[in-house]
């Protein structure tokens, strides 16, 4: 079963981290494809886009992936040089106050890497944790080309999606890439699988296909079978040989009821002296 086309409406997807590959910058396109799932579930859905990496005029292009009347842009990238910039922590607290909790709203942080460069790792993680508790759903875009890899980034949220390059045949009119999904369900079980994602370049409609792992197990079994050491003579035993082996008495099991004794025959040079039996050793 494939999940990527309707992932944000899946039960338990409280916080999604999208990890973009260096040559797979399709996080915004993936989110644009999810708009169909949000709209189908609730026509009055609301999305707040917090931009820490792109200025507002980048989103003014009508052909951009995240252009929708349901998406409200908050530009925290453009700086007004006429205003005095306060401390980073105070700015983040101001954002937390302005992004109010709504019954069914999704907040997108674009991107987490730029936020880390802006305020540091500790403050960025503090901000993300606080924000995830006051909104219905949080989606963080993480770009590995902006900042060094955050340790254990796949454990930050409830759902982790790593975008990777598709190694098969590409299409001119479609976006094709793979997504490795790790989702922790509310009951404690984990969904872990890889899917191929195909998106039309204008509507961003998602078509996904799960990559089966049975073939990988089969190839591994075949490889282990091929590595089996073969002998030039027969080492297996048939049923008749095994029966004969079981009936053959072992030497050390014969006359086990008799008492064992040690018989010692002294040599000619032995000096049997009970008072000093070791006098011939020249101690």
Short mmCIF file of C-alpha atoms in Angstrom, two decimals:
data_model
loop_
_atom_site.label_atom_id
_atom_site.label_comp_id
_atom_site.label_asym_id
_atom_site.label_seq_id
_atom_site.Cartn_x
_atom_site.Cartn_y
_atom_site.Cartn_z
CA UNK A 1 0.00 0.00 0.00
CA UNK A 2 1.30 3.47 -0.96
CA UNK A 3 0.89 6.43 1.41
CA UNK A 4 2.70 9.41 -0.12
CA UNK A 5 -0.24 10.79 -2.12
CA UNK A 6 -2.39 11.25 1.02
CA UNK A 7 0.31 11.31 3.70
CA UNK A 8 -0.67 14.58 5.47
CA UNK A 9 -4.21 13.34 6.13
CA UNK A 10 -2.95 10.03 7.50
CA UNK A 11 -3.74 9.50 11.17
CA UNK A 12 -0.85 10.48 13.42
CA UNK A 13 1.04 12.76 10.99
CA UNK A 14 1.40 15.52 13.57
CA UNK A 15 4.83 16.66 12.41
CA UNK A 16 6.35 15.84 9.01
CA UNK A 17 10.01 16.42 8.18
CA UNK A 18 10.81 16.45 4.44
CA UNK A 19 14.52 15.83 3.86
CA UNK A 20 15.50 17.11 0.40
CA UNK A 21 18.36 15.53 -1.48
CA UNK A 22 21.02 17.73 -3.05
CA UNK A 23 19.70 16.96 -6.53
CA UNK A 24 16.05 16.37 -5.57
CA UNK A 25 14.66 19.81 -4.67
CA UNK A 26 11.03 18.74 -4.83
CA UNK A 27 9.74 19.35 -1.30
CA UNK A 28 7.54 22.27 -2.37
CA UNK A 29 6.23 20.26 -5.32
CA UNK A 30 5.37 17.37 -2.99
CA UNK A 31 3.48 19.72 -0.66
CA UNK A 32 1.69 21.21 -3.67
CA UNK A 33 0.53 17.69 -4.53
CA UNK A 34 -0.81 17.26 -1.02
CA UNK A 35 -3.15 20.24 -1.54
CA UNK A 36 -5.55 17.89 -3.31
CA UNK A 37 -5.72 15.61 -0.24
CA UNK A 38 -6.26 18.55 2.12
CA UNK A 39 -8.98 20.01 -0.08
CA UNK A 40 -10.78 16.69 -0.40
CA UNK A 41 -10.79 16.20 3.37
CA UNK A 42 -11.79 19.78 4.19
CA UNK A 43 -12.57 22.44 1.52
CA UNK A 44 -11.94 25.15 4.14
CA UNK A 45 -8.46 23.98 5.07
CA UNK A 46 -5.90 26.63 6.02
CA UNK A 47 -2.12 26.63 5.57
CA UNK A 48 0.39 29.10 7.01
CA UNK A 49 3.72 29.19 5.18
CA UNK A 50 6.59 30.57 7.29
CA UNK A 51 9.35 31.52 4.88
CA UNK A 52 12.86 31.76 6.34
CA UNK A 53 14.70 31.09 3.07
CA UNK A 54 12.88 32.90 0.25
CA UNK A 55 11.62 36.51 -0.03
CA UNK A 56 7.97 37.28 -0.70
CA UNK A 57 8.42 38.15 -4.37
CA UNK A 58 9.57 34.57 -5.04
CA UNK A 59 6.04 33.46 -4.24
CA UNK A 60 4.44 36.13 -6.43
CA UNK A 61 4.95 33.96 -9.50
CA UNK A 62 1.55 32.48 -10.29
CA UNK A 63 3.10 29.30 -11.66
CA UNK A 64 4.87 28.47 -8.40
CA UNK A 65 3.98 25.22 -6.63
CA UNK A 66 2.78 26.84 -3.38
CA UNK A 67 0.42 29.39 -4.91
CA UNK A 68 -3.08 28.92 -3.53
CA UNK A 69 -5.74 31.03 -1.87
CA UNK A 70 -5.64 28.66 1.08
CA UNK A 71 -1.92 29.29 1.69
CA UNK A 72 -1.05 32.38 3.74
CA UNK A 73 2.55 33.54 3.40
CA UNK A 74 4.52 34.94 6.35
CA UNK A 75 7.77 36.45 5.13
CA UNK A 76 10.49 36.25 7.81
CA UNK A 77 13.31 36.34 5.28
CA UNK A 78 13.06 39.92 4.04
CA UNK A 79 14.64 42.39 6.47
CA UNK A 80 13.47 45.99 6.82
CA UNK A 81 16.69 47.94 7.37
CA UNK A 82 14.72 50.83 8.86
CA UNK A 83 13.61 48.72 11.80
CA UNK A 84 15.73 47.67 14.73
CA UNK A 85 16.10 43.90 14.82
CA UNK A 86 15.57 42.44 18.28
CA UNK A 87 17.11 39.32 19.69
CA UNK A 88 16.54 36.09 17.79
CA UNK A 89 14.62 34.48 20.63
CA UNK A 90 12.28 37.46 20.91
CA UNK A 91 11.59 37.25 17.18
CA UNK A 92 10.68 33.57 17.46
CA UNK A 93 8.38 34.28 20.41
CA UNK A 94 6.66 36.93 18.30
CA UNK A 95 6.06 34.36 15.54
CA UNK A 96 4.57 31.92 18.04
CA UNK A 97 2.12 34.59 19.13
CA UNK A 98 1.09 35.57 15.60
CA UNK A 99 0.58 32.02 14.30
CA UNK A 100 -2.57 31.31 16.27
CA UNK A 101 -4.05 27.89 16.80
CA UNK A 102 -6.91 27.12 14.45
CA UNK A 103 -9.25 24.10 14.44
CA UNK A 104 -7.64 22.55 11.34
CA UNK A 105 -4.57 24.38 10.19
CA UNK A 106 -1.23 23.27 8.82
CA UNK A 107 1.98 25.27 9.24
CA UNK A 108 4.92 24.86 6.86
CA UNK A 109 8.44 25.92 7.89
CA UNK A 110 10.48 26.70 4.78
CA UNK A 111 13.08 25.90 5.60
CA UNK A 112 14.43 24.44 8.83
CA UNK A 113 18.02 24.65 7.60
CA UNK A 114 17.80 28.43 7.07
CA UNK A 115 16.20 28.85 10.49
CA UNK A 116 19.14 26.97 12.05
CA UNK A 117 21.61 29.27 10.30
CA UNK A 118 19.61 32.27 11.50
CA UNK A 119 19.18 31.48 15.21
CA UNK A 120 21.28 28.35 15.84
CA UNK A 121 20.34 24.71 16.29
CA UNK A 122 19.16 24.91 19.91
CA UNK A 123 16.80 27.86 19.37
CA UNK A 124 15.50 26.40 16.10
CA UNK A 125 14.60 23.09 17.74
CA UNK A 126 12.99 24.94 20.65
CA UNK A 127 10.89 26.96 18.22
CA UNK A 128 9.83 23.88 16.24
CA UNK A 129 8.83 22.00 19.38
CA UNK A 130 6.75 24.93 20.68
CA UNK A 131 5.12 25.50 17.31
CA UNK A 132 4.19 21.82 16.86
CA UNK A 133 2.24 21.91 20.14
CA UNK A 134 0.06 24.87 19.20
CA UNK A 135 -0.88 23.97 15.62
CA UNK A 136 -2.79 21.01 14.22
CA UNK A 137 0.02 19.92 11.90
CA UNK A 138 3.57 21.06 11.22
CA UNK A 139 5.64 20.39 8.10
CA UNK A 140 9.36 21.24 8.10
CA UNK A 141 11.45 21.31 4.93
CA UNK A 142 15.06 20.34 5.62
CA UNK A 143 17.72 21.02 3.00
CA UNK A 144 21.08 19.31 3.29
CA UNK A 145 22.80 21.77 0.94
CA UNK A 146 22.25 24.70 3.32
CA UNK A 147 23.55 23.40 6.63
CA UNK A 148 25.44 20.41 7.95
CA UNK A 149 23.32 17.35 8.67
CA UNK A 150 21.34 17.57 11.88
CA UNK A 151 21.97 14.44 14.00
CA UNK A 152 19.05 12.00 13.96
CA UNK A 153 16.90 14.31 11.82
CA UNK A 154 14.67 11.32 11.00
CA UNK A 155 13.51 11.20 14.66
CA UNK A 156 12.53 14.87 14.93
CA UNK A 157 8.86 14.46 14.02
CA UNK A 158 6.24 11.77 13.82
CA UNK A 159 6.85 11.32 10.10
CA UNK A 160 10.10 11.47 8.10
CA UNK A 161 10.27 11.67 4.31
CA UNK A 162 13.63 11.57 2.53
CA UNK A 163 13.56 12.55 -1.14
CA UNK A 164 16.08 10.81 -3.37
CA UNK A 165 16.90 10.76 -7.05
CA UNK A 166 15.07 8.25 -9.24
CA UNK A 167 17.54 6.02 -11.07
CA UNK A 168 15.14 4.81 -13.77
CA UNK A 169 13.90 6.47 -16.94
CA UNK A 170 12.85 10.10 -16.42
CA UNK A 171 10.06 12.03 -18.13
CA UNK A 172 10.09 15.52 -19.59
CA UNK A 173 6.60 16.51 -18.47
CA UNK A 174 6.63 14.77 -15.09
CA UNK A 175 8.65 14.99 -11.91
CA UNK A 176 9.89 11.54 -10.93
CA UNK A 177 11.75 10.81 -7.71
CA UNK A 178 11.70 8.38 -4.80
CA UNK A 179 10.65 8.98 -1.21
CA UNK A 180 11.74 6.92 1.77
CA UNK A 181 8.98 7.06 4.39
CA UNK A 182 9.22 6.44 8.15
CA UNK A 183 5.95 7.03 10.02
CA UNK A 184 5.27 6.22 13.66
CA UNK A 185 1.61 5.34 14.22
CA UNK A 186 -0.32 6.31 17.33
CA UNK A 187 -0.41 2.67 18.44
CA UNK A 188 3.37 2.41 18.38
CA UNK A 189 3.92 0.49 15.14
CA UNK A 190 6.10 1.97 12.38
CA UNK A 191 5.58 2.25 8.62
CA UNK A 192 8.89 2.06 6.80
CA UNK A 193 8.94 1.83 3.01
CA UNK A 194 10.15 3.47 -0.20
CA UNK A 195 7.84 4.74 -2.93
CA UNK A 196 8.26 6.10 -6.45
CA UNK A 197 6.52 9.46 -6.89
CA UNK A 198 5.40 10.84 -10.25
CA UNK A 199 3.95 14.36 -10.46
CA UNK A 200 2.56 16.27 -13.40
CA UNK A 201 4.66 19.45 -13.69
CA UNK A 202 1.66 21.87 -13.69
CA UNK A 203 -1.08 20.31 -11.52
CA UNK A 204 1.39 18.49 -9.24
CA UNK A 205 -1.05 15.58 -8.99
CA UNK A 206 0.70 12.70 -7.23
CA UNK A 207 0.87 9.16 -8.57
CA UNK A 208 2.83 6.87 -6.30
CA UNK A 209 3.97 3.28 -6.37
CA UNK A 210 5.42 1.25 -3.54
CA UNK A 211 8.78 -0.39 -4.18
CA UNK A 212 8.46 -4.04 -3.21
CA UNK A 213 11.21 -5.40 -0.99
CA UNK A 214 10.41 -9.08 -1.59
CA UNK A 215 12.76 -9.14 -4.57
CA UNK A 216 15.55 -7.83 -2.40
CA UNK A 217 15.02 -10.64 0.09
CA UNK A 218 14.88 -13.16 -2.73
CA UNK A 219 18.12 -11.91 -4.26
CA UNK A 220 19.76 -12.02 -0.85
CA UNK A 221 18.64 -15.62 -0.41
CA UNK A 222 19.95 -16.49 -3.86
CA UNK A 223 23.23 -14.83 -3.03
CA UNK A 224 23.53 -16.83 0.17
CA UNK A 225 22.70 -20.00 -1.76
CA UNK A 226 25.39 -19.19 -4.30
CA UNK A 227 27.93 -18.66 -1.53
CA UNK A 228 27.26 -22.12 -0.08
CA UNK A 229 30.45 -24.19 -0.02
CA UNK A 230 30.19 -27.27 -2.21
CA UNK A 231 32.35 -30.36 -1.54
CA UNK A 232 33.83 -32.77 -4.09
CA UNK A 233 32.43 -35.71 -2.09
CA UNK A 234 29.08 -36.44 -0.51
CA UNK A 235 28.81 -35.17 3.07
CA UNK A 236 25.10 -35.76 3.64
CA UNK A 237 23.74 -38.91 5.28
CA UNK A 238 20.73 -40.85 4.12
CA UNK A 239 18.18 -42.51 6.41
CA UNK A 240 19.90 -45.94 6.39
CA UNK A 241 23.27 -44.46 7.29
CA UNK A 242 21.78 -42.45 10.12
CA UNK A 243 20.11 -45.60 11.49
CA UNK A 244 23.42 -47.50 11.40
CA UNK A 245 25.15 -44.60 13.12
CA UNK A 246 22.61 -44.61 15.96
CA UNK A 247 23.05 -48.38 16.50
CA UNK A 248 26.85 -48.26 16.61
CA UNK A 249 28.10 -48.37 20.24
CA UNK A 250 30.75 -45.89 21.20
CA UNK A 251 33.94 -47.28 22.77
CA UNK A 252 33.74 -45.17 25.89
CA UNK A 253 30.21 -46.36 26.65
CA UNK A 254 31.07 -50.10 26.84
CA UNK A 255 30.99 -51.70 30.35
CA UNK A 256 30.08 -48.44 31.99
CA UNK A 257 28.84 -50.33 35.09
CA UNK A 258 32.28 -51.73 35.99
CA UNK A 259 34.60 -49.91 38.35
CA UNK A 260 37.56 -48.28 36.65
CA UNK A 261 41.08 -49.18 37.94
CA UNK A 262 44.60 -48.07 37.20
CA UNK A 263 47.23 -50.82 36.83
CA UNK A 264 50.81 -49.64 37.26
CA UNK A 265 53.85 -51.77 36.32
CA UNK A 266 57.08 -50.20 37.60
CA UNK A 267 60.12 -50.11 35.35
CA UNK A 268 63.50 -51.51 36.30
CA UNK A 269 64.88 -48.08 37.17
CA UNK A 270 61.95 -47.16 39.41
CA UNK A 271 62.85 -46.87 43.10
CA UNK A 272 59.84 -47.87 45.11
CA UNK A 273 60.30 -46.16 48.44
CA UNK A 274 57.15 -45.44 50.37
CA UNK A 275 58.99 -43.18 52.88
CA UNK A 276 60.44 -40.97 50.15
CA UNK A 277 58.89 -41.82 46.81
CA UNK A 278 60.54 -38.81 45.10
CA UNK A 279 64.13 -39.40 46.20
CA UNK A 280 65.11 -40.49 42.71
CA UNK A 281 64.15 -37.04 41.36
CA UNK A 282 67.13 -35.38 43.10
CA UNK A 283 65.08 -32.68 44.85
#
